mmCIF file of C-alpha atoms in Angstrom:
data_model
loop_
_atom_site.group_PDB
_atom_site.id
_atom_site.type_symbol
_atom_site.label_atom_id
_atom_site.label_comp_id
_atom_site.label_asym_id
_atom_site.label_seq_id
_atom_site.Cartn_x
_atom_site.Cartn_y
_atom_site.Cartn_z
ATOM 1 C CA UNK V 23 113.080 -135.977 -62.199
ATOM 2 C CA UNK V 24 115.110 -134.882 -65.231
ATOM 3 C CA UNK V 25 117.389 -137.160 -67.199
ATOM 4 C CA UNK V 26 120.532 -136.810 -69.276
ATOM 5 C CA UNK V 27 121.474 -138.963 -72.260
ATOM 6 C CA UNK V 28 124.589 -140.596 -73.668
ATOM 7 C CA UNK V 29 125.163 -142.310 -77.050
ATOM 8 C CA UNK V 30 124.821 -146.075 -76.697
ATOM 9 C CA UNK V 31 124.558 -149.207 -78.795
ATOM 10 C CA UNK V 32 123.296 -152.636 -77.766
ATOM 11 C CA UNK V 33 125.081 -155.642 -79.240
ATOM 12 C CA UNK V 34 124.672 -159.360 -78.957
ATOM 13 C CA UNK V 35 127.870 -161.375 -79.168
ATOM 14 C CA UNK V 36 127.615 -165.152 -78.938
ATOM 15 C CA UNK V 37 125.118 -165.868 -76.172
ATOM 16 C CA UNK V 38 125.702 -162.578 -74.335
ATOM 17 C CA UNK V 39 124.302 -159.073 -74.745
ATOM 18 C CA UNK V 40 125.550 -155.743 -73.462
ATOM 19 C CA UNK V 41 125.643 -151.975 -73.659
ATOM 20 C CA UNK V 42 128.441 -150.585 -75.847
ATOM 21 C CA UNK V 43 129.717 -147.120 -75.003
ATOM 22 C CA UNK V 44 132.576 -145.004 -76.366
ATOM 23 C CA UNK V 45 135.059 -143.974 -73.677
ATOM 24 C CA UNK V 46 135.214 -140.335 -74.814
ATOM 25 C CA UNK V 47 131.439 -140.014 -74.282
ATOM 26 C CA UNK V 48 131.745 -140.952 -70.604
ATOM 27 C CA UNK V 49 132.669 -138.787 -67.603
ATOM 28 C CA UNK V 50 136.244 -139.309 -66.428
ATOM 29 C CA UNK V 51 135.359 -140.005 -62.792
ATOM 30 C CA UNK V 52 134.541 -143.572 -61.782
ATOM 31 C CA UNK V 53 131.435 -142.618 -59.820
ATOM 32 C CA UNK V 54 129.982 -140.841 -62.848
ATOM 33 C CA UNK V 55 130.613 -143.926 -64.988
ATOM 34 C CA UNK V 56 129.144 -146.199 -62.327
ATOM 35 C CA UNK V 57 125.946 -144.156 -62.269
ATOM 36 C CA UNK V 58 125.559 -144.616 -66.040
ATOM 37 C CA UNK V 59 126.344 -148.339 -66.036
ATOM 38 C CA UNK V 60 124.147 -149.266 -63.065
ATOM 39 C CA UNK V 61 121.183 -147.201 -64.262
ATOM 40 C CA UNK V 62 121.617 -148.212 -67.899
ATOM 41 C CA UNK V 63 121.389 -151.911 -67.035
ATOM 42 C CA UNK V 64 119.294 -151.354 -63.855
ATOM 43 C CA UNK V 65 121.450 -153.114 -61.286
ATOM 44 C CA UNK V 66 119.034 -152.042 -58.567
ATOM 45 C CA UNK V 67 116.180 -154.426 -59.423
ATOM 46 C CA UNK V 68 116.476 -158.197 -59.797
ATOM 47 C CA UNK V 69 114.216 -158.020 -62.862
ATOM 48 C CA UNK V 70 116.246 -155.090 -64.290
ATOM 49 C CA UNK V 71 112.915 -153.782 -65.534
ATOM 50 C CA UNK V 72 114.055 -150.168 -65.266
ATOM 51 C CA UNK V 73 116.992 -150.595 -67.657
ATOM 52 C CA UNK V 74 118.319 -152.656 -70.544
ATOM 53 C CA UNK V 75 119.389 -155.760 -68.637
ATOM 54 C CA UNK V 76 117.043 -158.723 -68.353
ATOM 55 C CA UNK V 77 117.887 -160.239 -65.003
ATOM 56 C CA UNK V 78 120.594 -162.657 -66.179
ATOM 57 C CA UNK V 79 124.387 -162.594 -65.845
ATOM 58 C CA UNK V 80 124.852 -162.917 -69.624
ATOM 59 C CA UNK V 81 122.769 -159.799 -70.356
ATOM 60 C CA UNK V 82 123.998 -157.631 -67.470
ATOM 61 C CA UNK V 83 127.126 -156.351 -69.194
ATOM 62 C CA UNK V 84 128.827 -153.178 -70.410
ATOM 63 C CA UNK V 85 131.750 -152.647 -72.810
ATOM 64 C CA UNK V 86 133.616 -149.330 -73.014
ATOM 65 C CA UNK V 87 135.591 -148.959 -76.247
ATOM 66 C CA UNK V 88 138.167 -146.492 -77.579
ATOM 67 C CA UNK V 89 140.752 -146.247 -80.359
ATOM 68 C CA UNK V 90 144.103 -147.627 -79.206
ATOM 69 C CA UNK V 91 147.499 -145.928 -79.107
ATOM 70 C CA UNK V 92 149.237 -149.306 -78.801
ATOM 71 C CA UNK V 93 151.314 -150.298 -81.818
ATOM 72 C CA UNK V 94 149.489 -152.743 -84.071
ATOM 73 C CA UNK V 95 146.255 -152.495 -82.088
ATOM 74 C CA UNK V 96 143.090 -150.984 -83.568
ATOM 75 C CA UNK V 97 140.871 -150.619 -80.503
ATOM 76 C CA UNK V 98 140.934 -151.382 -76.804
ATOM 77 C CA UNK V 99 138.082 -151.985 -74.439
ATOM 78 C CA UNK V 100 137.145 -152.652 -70.829
ATOM 79 C CA UNK V 101 134.382 -155.040 -69.864
ATOM 80 C CA UNK V 102 132.133 -154.602 -66.808
ATOM 81 C CA UNK V 103 129.873 -157.209 -65.217
ATOM 82 C CA UNK V 104 126.927 -155.385 -63.670
ATOM 83 C CA UNK V 105 125.076 -156.607 -60.586
ATOM 84 C CA UNK V 106 121.572 -158.059 -60.569
ATOM 85 C CA UNK V 107 119.696 -156.570 -57.650
ATOM 86 C CA UNK V 108 122.931 -155.200 -56.202
ATOM 87 C CA UNK V 109 125.128 -152.193 -56.945
ATOM 88 C CA UNK V 110 128.056 -154.038 -58.536
ATOM 89 C CA UNK V 111 130.337 -152.779 -61.320
ATOM 90 C CA UNK V 112 132.993 -155.485 -61.662
ATOM 91 C CA UNK V 113 135.904 -155.189 -64.109
ATOM 92 C CA UNK V 114 137.999 -158.035 -62.689
ATOM 93 C CA UNK V 115 136.985 -160.536 -65.368
ATOM 94 C CA UNK V 116 135.992 -160.393 -69.018
ATOM 95 C CA UNK V 117 133.388 -161.840 -71.405
ATOM 96 C CA UNK V 118 134.472 -164.243 -74.118
ATOM 97 C CA UNK V 119 131.226 -163.926 -76.071
ATOM 98 C CA UNK V 120 131.202 -160.139 -76.383
ATOM 99 C CA UNK V 121 134.707 -160.167 -77.861
ATOM 100 C CA UNK V 122 133.093 -160.844 -81.239
ATOM 101 C CA UNK V 123 130.706 -157.931 -80.710
ATOM 102 C CA UNK V 124 133.634 -155.608 -79.990
ATOM 103 C CA UNK V 125 134.908 -156.435 -83.469
ATOM 104 C CA UNK V 126 131.479 -155.733 -84.953
ATOM 105 C CA UNK V 127 131.289 -152.405 -83.106
ATOM 106 C CA UNK V 128 134.762 -151.384 -84.317
ATOM 107 C CA UNK V 129 133.727 -152.037 -87.917
ATOM 108 C CA UNK V 130 130.259 -150.460 -87.642
ATOM 109 C CA UNK V 131 131.650 -147.319 -85.992
ATOM 110 C CA UNK V 132 134.482 -146.871 -88.509
ATOM 111 C CA UNK V 133 137.267 -147.505 -85.976
ATOM 112 C CA UNK V 134 139.047 -149.732 -88.517
ATOM 113 C CA UNK V 135 139.516 -149.395 -92.255
ATOM 114 C CA UNK V 136 137.344 -151.761 -94.265
ATOM 115 C CA UNK V 137 137.778 -152.703 -97.902
ATOM 116 C CA UNK V 138 134.167 -152.786 -99.065
ATOM 117 C CA UNK V 139 134.934 -155.670 -101.409
ATOM 118 C CA UNK V 140 136.542 -157.842 -98.700
ATOM 119 C CA UNK V 141 134.704 -160.727 -97.088
ATOM 120 C CA UNK V 142 136.571 -160.330 -93.779
ATOM 121 C CA UNK V 143 138.527 -157.577 -92.039
ATOM 122 C CA UNK V 144 141.220 -158.226 -89.429
ATOM 123 C CA UNK V 145 140.688 -156.319 -86.189
ATOM 124 C CA UNK V 146 143.332 -156.318 -83.457
ATOM 125 C CA UNK V 147 141.828 -155.622 -80.036
ATOM 126 C CA UNK V 148 143.412 -155.163 -76.607
ATOM 127 C CA UNK V 149 141.270 -156.201 -73.636
ATOM 128 C CA UNK V 150 142.319 -154.160 -70.608
ATOM 129 C CA UNK V 151 140.696 -156.534 -68.103
ATOM 130 C CA UNK V 152 143.054 -159.428 -68.841
ATOM 131 C CA UNK V 153 145.728 -157.432 -70.711
ATOM 132 C CA UNK V 154 145.598 -159.755 -73.695
ATOM 133 C CA UNK V 155 145.605 -159.198 -77.454
ATOM 134 C CA UNK V 156 142.670 -160.536 -79.452
ATOM 135 C CA UNK V 157 142.886 -161.258 -83.172
ATOM 136 C CA UNK V 158 139.422 -161.025 -84.712
ATOM 137 C CA UNK V 159 138.308 -161.787 -88.244
ATOM 138 C CA UNK V 160 135.071 -159.864 -88.698
ATOM 139 C CA UNK V 161 132.806 -160.756 -91.641
ATOM 140 C CA UNK V 162 131.762 -157.674 -93.599
ATOM 141 C CA UNK V 163 129.331 -156.622 -96.287
ATOM 142 C CA UNK V 164 129.208 -153.119 -97.809
ATOM 143 C CA UNK V 165 131.703 -151.865 -95.220
ATOM 144 C CA UNK V 166 129.696 -152.974 -92.163
ATOM 145 C CA UNK V 167 129.797 -156.042 -89.921
ATOM 146 C CA UNK V 168 127.868 -158.841 -91.578
ATOM 147 C CA UNK V 169 124.938 -160.393 -89.718
ATOM 148 C CA UNK V 170 123.412 -163.013 -92.015
ATOM 149 C CA UNK V 171 125.174 -166.312 -92.669
ATOM 150 C CA UNK V 172 124.945 -170.062 -92.295
ATOM 151 C CA UNK V 173 126.960 -170.503 -89.086
ATOM 152 C CA UNK V 174 125.012 -172.319 -86.344
ATOM 153 C CA UNK V 175 125.800 -171.440 -82.736
ATOM 154 C CA UNK V 176 124.403 -173.489 -79.817
ATOM 155 C CA UNK V 177 122.180 -171.417 -77.556
ATOM 156 C CA UNK V 178 120.693 -169.347 -80.394
ATOM 157 C CA UNK V 179 117.875 -169.979 -82.833
ATOM 158 C CA UNK V 180 118.741 -169.393 -86.480
ATOM 159 C CA UNK V 181 122.116 -168.844 -88.116
ATOM 160 C CA UNK V 182 124.498 -165.938 -88.578
ATOM 161 C CA UNK V 183 127.753 -164.747 -90.106
ATOM 162 C CA UNK V 184 130.807 -166.377 -88.539
ATOM 163 C CA UNK V 185 133.199 -164.213 -86.478
ATOM 164 C CA UNK V 186 136.593 -165.806 -85.779
ATOM 165 C CA UNK V 187 138.114 -164.945 -82.387
ATOM 166 C CA UNK V 188 141.654 -165.928 -81.322
ATOM 167 C CA UNK V 189 143.543 -165.021 -78.138
ATOM 168 C CA UNK V 190 147.318 -165.488 -78.036
ATOM 169 C CA UNK V 191 149.010 -166.654 -74.813
ATOM 170 C CA UNK V 192 145.797 -166.242 -72.836
ATOM 171 C CA UNK V 193 147.080 -167.490 -69.463
ATOM 172 C CA UNK V 194 147.764 -165.560 -66.272
ATOM 173 C CA UNK V 195 145.755 -162.439 -67.009
ATOM 174 C CA UNK V 196 144.546 -162.052 -63.407
ATOM 175 C CA UNK V 197 147.022 -164.026 -61.268
ATOM 176 C CA UNK V 198 150.165 -163.889 -63.396
ATOM 177 C CA UNK V 199 150.204 -167.649 -64.038
ATOM 178 C CA UNK V 200 148.116 -170.082 -66.042
ATOM 179 C CA UNK V 201 148.345 -172.506 -63.106
ATOM 180 C CA UNK V 202 148.649 -170.306 -60.001
ATOM 181 C CA UNK V 203 148.181 -173.253 -57.576
ATOM 182 C CA UNK V 204 148.946 -176.964 -57.717
ATOM 183 C CA UNK V 205 147.642 -178.609 -60.887
ATOM 184 C CA UNK V 206 145.420 -180.777 -58.687
ATOM 185 C CA UNK V 207 144.804 -179.117 -55.326
ATOM 186 C CA UNK V 208 143.376 -180.832 -52.221
ATOM 187 C CA UNK V 209 141.020 -178.647 -50.197
ATOM 188 C CA UNK V 210 138.303 -178.988 -47.587
ATOM 189 C CA UNK V 211 135.104 -177.123 -46.852
ATOM 190 C CA UNK V 212 133.128 -177.591 -43.656
ATOM 191 C CA UNK V 213 131.319 -180.427 -45.463
ATOM 192 C CA UNK V 214 133.988 -182.583 -47.150
ATOM 193 C CA UNK V 215 137.298 -182.789 -48.980
ATOM 194 C CA UNK V 216 137.725 -182.137 -52.705
ATOM 195 C CA UNK V 217 140.326 -182.312 -55.425
ATOM 196 C CA UNK V 218 140.016 -179.203 -57.560
ATOM 197 C CA UNK V 219 141.906 -177.417 -60.337
ATOM 198 C CA UNK V 220 142.316 -173.663 -60.655
ATOM 199 C CA UNK V 221 143.106 -172.399 -64.171
ATOM 200 C CA UNK V 222 143.698 -168.749 -65.116
ATOM 201 C CA UNK V 223 143.000 -168.590 -68.862
ATOM 202 C CA UNK V 224 140.952 -165.585 -70.070
ATOM 203 C CA UNK V 225 138.935 -165.681 -66.815
ATOM 204 C CA UNK V 226 140.109 -167.675 -63.777
ATOM 205 C CA UNK V 227 138.032 -170.819 -63.175
ATOM 206 C CA UNK V 228 137.741 -173.320 -60.351
ATOM 207 C CA UNK V 229 136.865 -176.887 -61.413
ATOM 208 C CA UNK V 230 135.217 -179.527 -59.248
ATOM 209 C CA UNK V 231 134.118 -183.040 -60.229
ATOM 210 C CA UNK V 232 130.395 -183.739 -60.439
ATOM 211 C CA UNK V 233 130.656 -187.052 -58.583
ATOM 212 C CA UNK V 234 132.452 -185.355 -55.678
ATOM 213 C CA UNK V 235 129.359 -183.155 -55.350
ATOM 214 C CA UNK V 236 127.046 -186.155 -55.394
ATOM 215 C CA UNK V 237 125.521 -185.354 -58.797
ATOM 216 C CA UNK V 238 125.859 -186.669 -62.347
ATOM 217 C CA UNK V 239 126.655 -183.265 -63.832
ATOM 218 C CA UNK V 240 124.090 -183.689 -66.599
ATOM 219 C CA UNK V 241 120.998 -182.721 -64.610
ATOM 220 C CA UNK V 242 118.978 -179.794 -65.948
ATOM 221 C CA UNK V 243 119.949 -176.388 -64.567
ATOM 222 C CA UNK V 244 116.357 -175.939 -63.405
ATOM 223 C CA UNK V 245 116.760 -178.972 -61.148
ATOM 224 C CA UNK V 246 120.175 -178.064 -59.744
ATOM 225 C CA UNK V 247 119.150 -174.452 -59.144
ATOM 226 C CA UNK V 248 116.712 -175.697 -56.486
ATOM 227 C CA UNK V 249 119.519 -177.440 -54.596
ATOM 228 C CA UNK V 250 120.383 -174.700 -52.100
ATOM 229 C CA UNK V 251 122.962 -176.850 -50.324
ATOM 230 C CA UNK V 252 124.779 -177.484 -53.621
ATOM 231 C CA UNK V 253 124.864 -173.777 -54.484
ATOM 232 C CA UNK V 254 126.211 -172.940 -51.027
ATOM 233 C CA UNK V 255 128.908 -175.611 -51.291
ATOM 234 C CA UNK V 256 130.017 -174.366 -54.708
ATOM 235 C CA UNK V 257 130.272 -170.817 -53.388
ATOM 236 C CA UNK V 258 132.296 -172.050 -50.407
ATOM 237 C CA UNK V 259 134.738 -173.815 -52.761
ATOM 238 C CA UNK V 260 134.964 -170.744 -55.008
ATOM 239 C CA UNK V 261 135.559 -168.374 -52.098
ATOM 240 C CA UNK V 262 138.248 -170.565 -50.548
ATOM 241 C CA UNK V 263 140.093 -170.836 -53.859
ATOM 242 C CA UNK V 264 139.857 -167.078 -54.385
ATOM 243 C CA UNK V 265 141.817 -166.685 -51.146
ATOM 244 C CA UNK V 266 144.292 -169.475 -51.904
ATOM 245 C CA UNK V 267 145.060 -168.046 -55.357
ATOM 246 C CA UNK V 268 145.567 -164.523 -54.010
ATOM 247 C CA UNK V 269 142.456 -163.077 -55.658
ATOM 248 C CA UNK V 270 140.909 -162.382 -52.238
ATOM 249 C CA UNK V 271 142.569 -161.643 -48.906
ATOM 250 C CA UNK V 272 140.224 -163.483 -46.543
ATOM 251 C CA UNK V 273 137.159 -165.709 -46.500
ATOM 252 C CA UNK V 274 135.152 -162.802 -45.144
ATOM 253 C CA UNK V 275 135.860 -160.735 -48.245
ATOM 254 C CA UNK V 276 133.088 -160.496 -50.822
ATOM 255 C CA UNK V 277 134.396 -162.240 -53.943
ATOM 256 C CA UNK V 278 133.358 -160.608 -57.228
ATOM 257 C CA UNK V 279 132.423 -162.301 -60.489
ATOM 258 C CA UNK V 280 135.799 -164.087 -60.761
ATOM 259 C CA UNK V 281 137.042 -166.670 -60.180
ATOM 260 C CA UNK V 282 134.100 -168.495 -61.675
ATOM 261 C CA UNK V 283 133.357 -172.119 -60.854
ATOM 262 C CA UNK V 284 132.424 -175.057 -63.075
ATOM 263 C CA UNK V 285 131.375 -178.682 -62.638
ATOM 264 C CA UNK V 286 133.039 -181.214 -64.943
ATOM 265 C CA UNK V 287 132.423 -184.845 -65.762
ATOM 266 C CA UNK V 288 133.296 -187.445 -68.400
ATOM 267 C CA UNK V 289 131.588 -187.638 -71.817
ATOM 268 C CA UNK V 290 128.126 -189.219 -71.539
ATOM 269 C CA UNK V 291 124.716 -189.094 -73.153
ATOM 270 C CA UNK V 292 122.499 -186.310 -71.812
ATOM 271 C CA UNK V 293 119.509 -184.152 -72.732
ATOM 272 C CA UNK V 294 119.752 -180.371 -73.234
ATOM 273 C CA UNK V 295 117.365 -177.830 -71.718
ATOM 274 C CA UNK V 296 115.418 -177.891 -74.995
ATOM 275 C CA UNK V 297 115.109 -181.681 -75.090
ATOM 276 C CA UNK V 298 117.853 -182.443 -77.624
ATOM 277 C CA UNK V 299 119.816 -185.637 -76.981
ATOM 278 C CA UNK V 300 123.607 -185.172 -76.957
ATOM 279 C CA UNK V 301 125.517 -188.395 -77.553
ATOM 280 C CA UNK V 302 128.658 -189.385 -75.647
ATOM 281 C CA UNK V 303 130.602 -189.836 -78.893
ATOM 282 C CA UNK V 304 129.986 -186.209 -79.895
ATOM 283 C CA UNK V 305 131.696 -184.551 -76.894
ATOM 284 C CA UNK V 306 135.145 -184.634 -75.301
ATOM 285 C CA UNK V 307 134.001 -183.407 -71.886
ATOM 286 C CA UNK V 308 130.730 -182.359 -70.227
ATOM 287 C CA UNK V 309 130.458 -179.292 -68.010
ATOM 288 C CA UNK V 310 128.221 -176.619 -66.550
ATOM 289 C CA UNK V 311 129.238 -173.382 -64.877
ATOM 290 C CA UNK V 312 127.943 -170.746 -62.506
ATOM 291 C CA UNK V 313 128.112 -166.990 -62.929
ATOM 292 C CA UNK V 314 127.051 -164.487 -60.292
ATOM 293 C CA UNK V 315 125.784 -167.373 -58.130
ATOM 294 C CA UNK V 316 123.503 -168.884 -60.788
ATOM 295 C CA UNK V 317 123.895 -171.704 -63.290
ATOM 296 C CA UNK V 318 124.736 -170.309 -66.720
ATOM 297 C CA UNK V 319 122.090 -171.020 -69.347
ATOM 298 C CA UNK V 320 124.736 -172.272 -71.802
ATOM 299 C CA UNK V 321 128.443 -171.820 -70.990
ATOM 300 C CA UNK V 322 130.232 -168.469 -71.003
ATOM 301 C CA UNK V 323 132.664 -167.835 -73.848
ATOM 302 C CA UNK V 324 135.471 -167.111 -71.385
ATOM 303 C CA UNK V 325 134.677 -170.441 -69.737
ATOM 304 C CA UNK V 326 134.807 -172.320 -73.041
ATOM 305 C CA UNK V 327 138.312 -170.939 -73.674
ATOM 306 C CA UNK V 328 139.376 -171.859 -70.158
ATOM 307 C CA UNK V 329 137.919 -175.368 -70.144
ATOM 308 C CA UNK V 330 139.368 -176.265 -73.546
ATOM 309 C CA UNK V 331 142.809 -175.196 -72.336
ATOM 310 C CA UNK V 332 142.393 -177.031 -69.027
ATOM 311 C CA UNK V 333 141.358 -180.188 -70.873
ATOM 312 C CA UNK V 334 144.776 -180.296 -72.571
ATOM 313 C CA UNK V 335 146.941 -179.291 -69.598
ATOM 314 C CA UNK V 336 148.348 -182.495 -68.051
ATOM 315 C CA UNK V 337 147.218 -183.380 -64.535
ATOM 316 C CA UNK V 338 144.247 -181.032 -64.266
ATOM 317 C CA UNK V 339 140.784 -182.229 -63.281
ATOM 318 C CA UNK V 340 139.337 -181.452 -66.752
ATOM 319 C CA UNK V 341 142.283 -183.321 -68.300
ATOM 320 C CA UNK V 342 141.330 -186.375 -66.210
ATOM 321 C CA UNK V 343 137.841 -186.446 -67.736
ATOM 322 C CA UNK V 344 138.551 -185.280 -71.302
ATOM 323 C CA UNK V 345 138.974 -187.746 -74.137
ATOM 324 C CA UNK V 346 141.397 -185.415 -75.947
ATOM 325 C CA UNK V 347 144.840 -185.171 -74.341
ATOM 326 C CA UNK V 348 147.689 -182.719 -74.578
ATOM 327 C CA UNK V 349 149.572 -181.834 -77.747
ATOM 328 C CA UNK V 350 151.078 -178.526 -78.788
ATOM 329 C CA UNK V 351 149.393 -178.816 -82.189
ATOM 330 C CA UNK V 352 146.055 -177.006 -82.480
ATOM 331 C CA UNK V 353 143.138 -179.219 -81.547
ATOM 332 C CA UNK V 354 139.376 -178.901 -81.317
ATOM 333 C CA UNK V 355 137.833 -179.620 -77.920
ATOM 334 C CA UNK V 356 134.102 -180.421 -78.043
ATOM 335 C CA UNK V 357 132.461 -179.186 -74.840
ATOM 336 C CA UNK V 358 129.024 -180.498 -73.936
ATOM 337 C CA UNK V 359 127.043 -177.826 -72.061
ATOM 338 C CA UNK V 360 123.381 -177.355 -71.034
ATOM 339 C CA UNK V 361 122.239 -176.255 -74.504
ATOM 340 C CA UNK V 362 124.457 -178.200 -76.865
ATOM 341 C CA UNK V 363 128.073 -178.622 -77.945
ATOM 342 C CA UNK V 364 130.690 -175.894 -78.438
ATOM 343 C CA UNK V 365 133.877 -176.453 -80.411
ATOM 344 C CA UNK V 366 136.944 -174.588 -79.154
ATOM 345 C CA UNK V 367 140.351 -174.282 -80.806
ATOM 346 C CA UNK V 368 143.316 -174.651 -78.442
ATOM 347 C CA UNK V 369 147.048 -175.203 -78.744
ATOM 348 C CA UNK V 370 149.759 -175.603 -76.125
ATOM 349 C CA UNK V 371 153.328 -174.330 -76.117
ATOM 350 C CA UNK V 372 155.825 -176.851 -77.522
ATOM 351 C CA UNK V 373 156.863 -178.027 -74.052
ATOM 352 C CA UNK V 374 153.196 -178.709 -73.213
ATOM 353 C CA UNK V 375 153.239 -176.685 -69.986
ATOM 354 C CA UNK V 376 151.278 -173.610 -71.049
ATOM 355 C CA UNK V 377 148.633 -172.412 -73.488
ATOM 356 C CA UNK V 378 149.736 -170.835 -76.767
ATOM 357 C CA UNK V 379 146.311 -169.867 -78.091
ATOM 358 C CA UNK V 380 142.580 -170.389 -77.744
ATOM 359 C CA UNK V 381 139.901 -169.599 -80.291
ATOM 360 C CA UNK V 382 136.150 -169.652 -80.856
ATOM 361 C CA UNK V 383 133.753 -168.963 -83.689
ATOM 362 C CA UNK V 384 130.800 -166.739 -82.739
ATOM 363 C CA UNK V 385 128.032 -164.702 -84.317
ATOM 364 C CA UNK V 386 127.226 -161.105 -83.399
ATOM 365 C CA UNK V 387 124.934 -158.264 -84.354
ATOM 366 C CA UNK V 388 123.958 -154.730 -83.482
ATOM 367 C CA UNK V 389 120.478 -154.679 -81.936
ATOM 368 C CA UNK V 390 120.028 -150.945 -81.534
ATOM 369 C CA UNK V 391 121.849 -147.622 -81.497
ATOM 370 C CA UNK V 392 120.587 -144.448 -79.938
ATOM 371 C CA UNK V 393 120.592 -142.472 -76.703
ATOM 372 C CA UNK V 394 120.653 -144.074 -73.260
ATOM 373 C CA UNK V 395 118.758 -141.982 -70.693
ATOM 374 C CA UNK V 396 120.013 -141.766 -67.121
ATOM 375 C CA UNK V 397 118.093 -140.136 -64.228
ATOM 376 C CA UNK V 398 119.850 -137.067 -62.823
#
């Protein structure tokens, strides 16, 4: 069987990795694009051995980038979550980690002007998935995105150059509202009743309390992943809230990668997947999330933005557990997740009813650039 090729780069941003493609290099028809994305990652095999994925939700990703015609915007991009063992190409949500890598790509590919003597370059990016503007400060050296630095990011070994990511007015990208349902919503599955919160910031998230699920919320992912009943219950909650929020039309509909679902609990001592002890005093809230039906190894960047915002919004489930409470001044929310602690910037509007901005510091780097081969 013959193959054709297309220019491609592979970038890591935060704790995610994906294929980066230029829109003008792709066919215009959706089916042609789908063929490239699914084969490039290898959505067909759970191991993704026949492509550049690696069988995890945080490495099964594609970003398509182009120069922007929008005033004051340098580049725009669309993110796709690719299936693992299933033919899925989902553009309903976005990836908070790869936002930093989009900035690196824009610099490396000459899509923005860079003063070779500057330490940082400002890159304005429009994400088409959530229709939000991102302000990125990309570290540079000799006109390219800088890789080496002393910034430590949980979930990665070693250090890197710090990328600064900020999203203005990040709420309502998928449902039109930051809080599309009651701040604290009572719902029932076939098993029991729950109080949940549904927050649409960057990606929509459903939150459920760990104690309502009969767990502490600090167990290792490897332990919880064996609890089939727990996974089924979480999917039932997620599916029901997708319908209630208007993101799905019926319970029989297959719900894509969003809304995502997370388990939250109060600050407490716990041990990470690598055996590091996290102390109660060093976190404001503890959480773990699922993506594509599996527990996330760390915590998705989009989820960190969402949870930090939810922690400040009065009346939400995360707000109940968080030690930090609402103020429109910018604050740092320290989120304890399975591999450490992430610090997220967040500020509310002056009336305290919505989110003005969220921000994260990440590292990113180009891993390879070349030709991606696709079977005819």
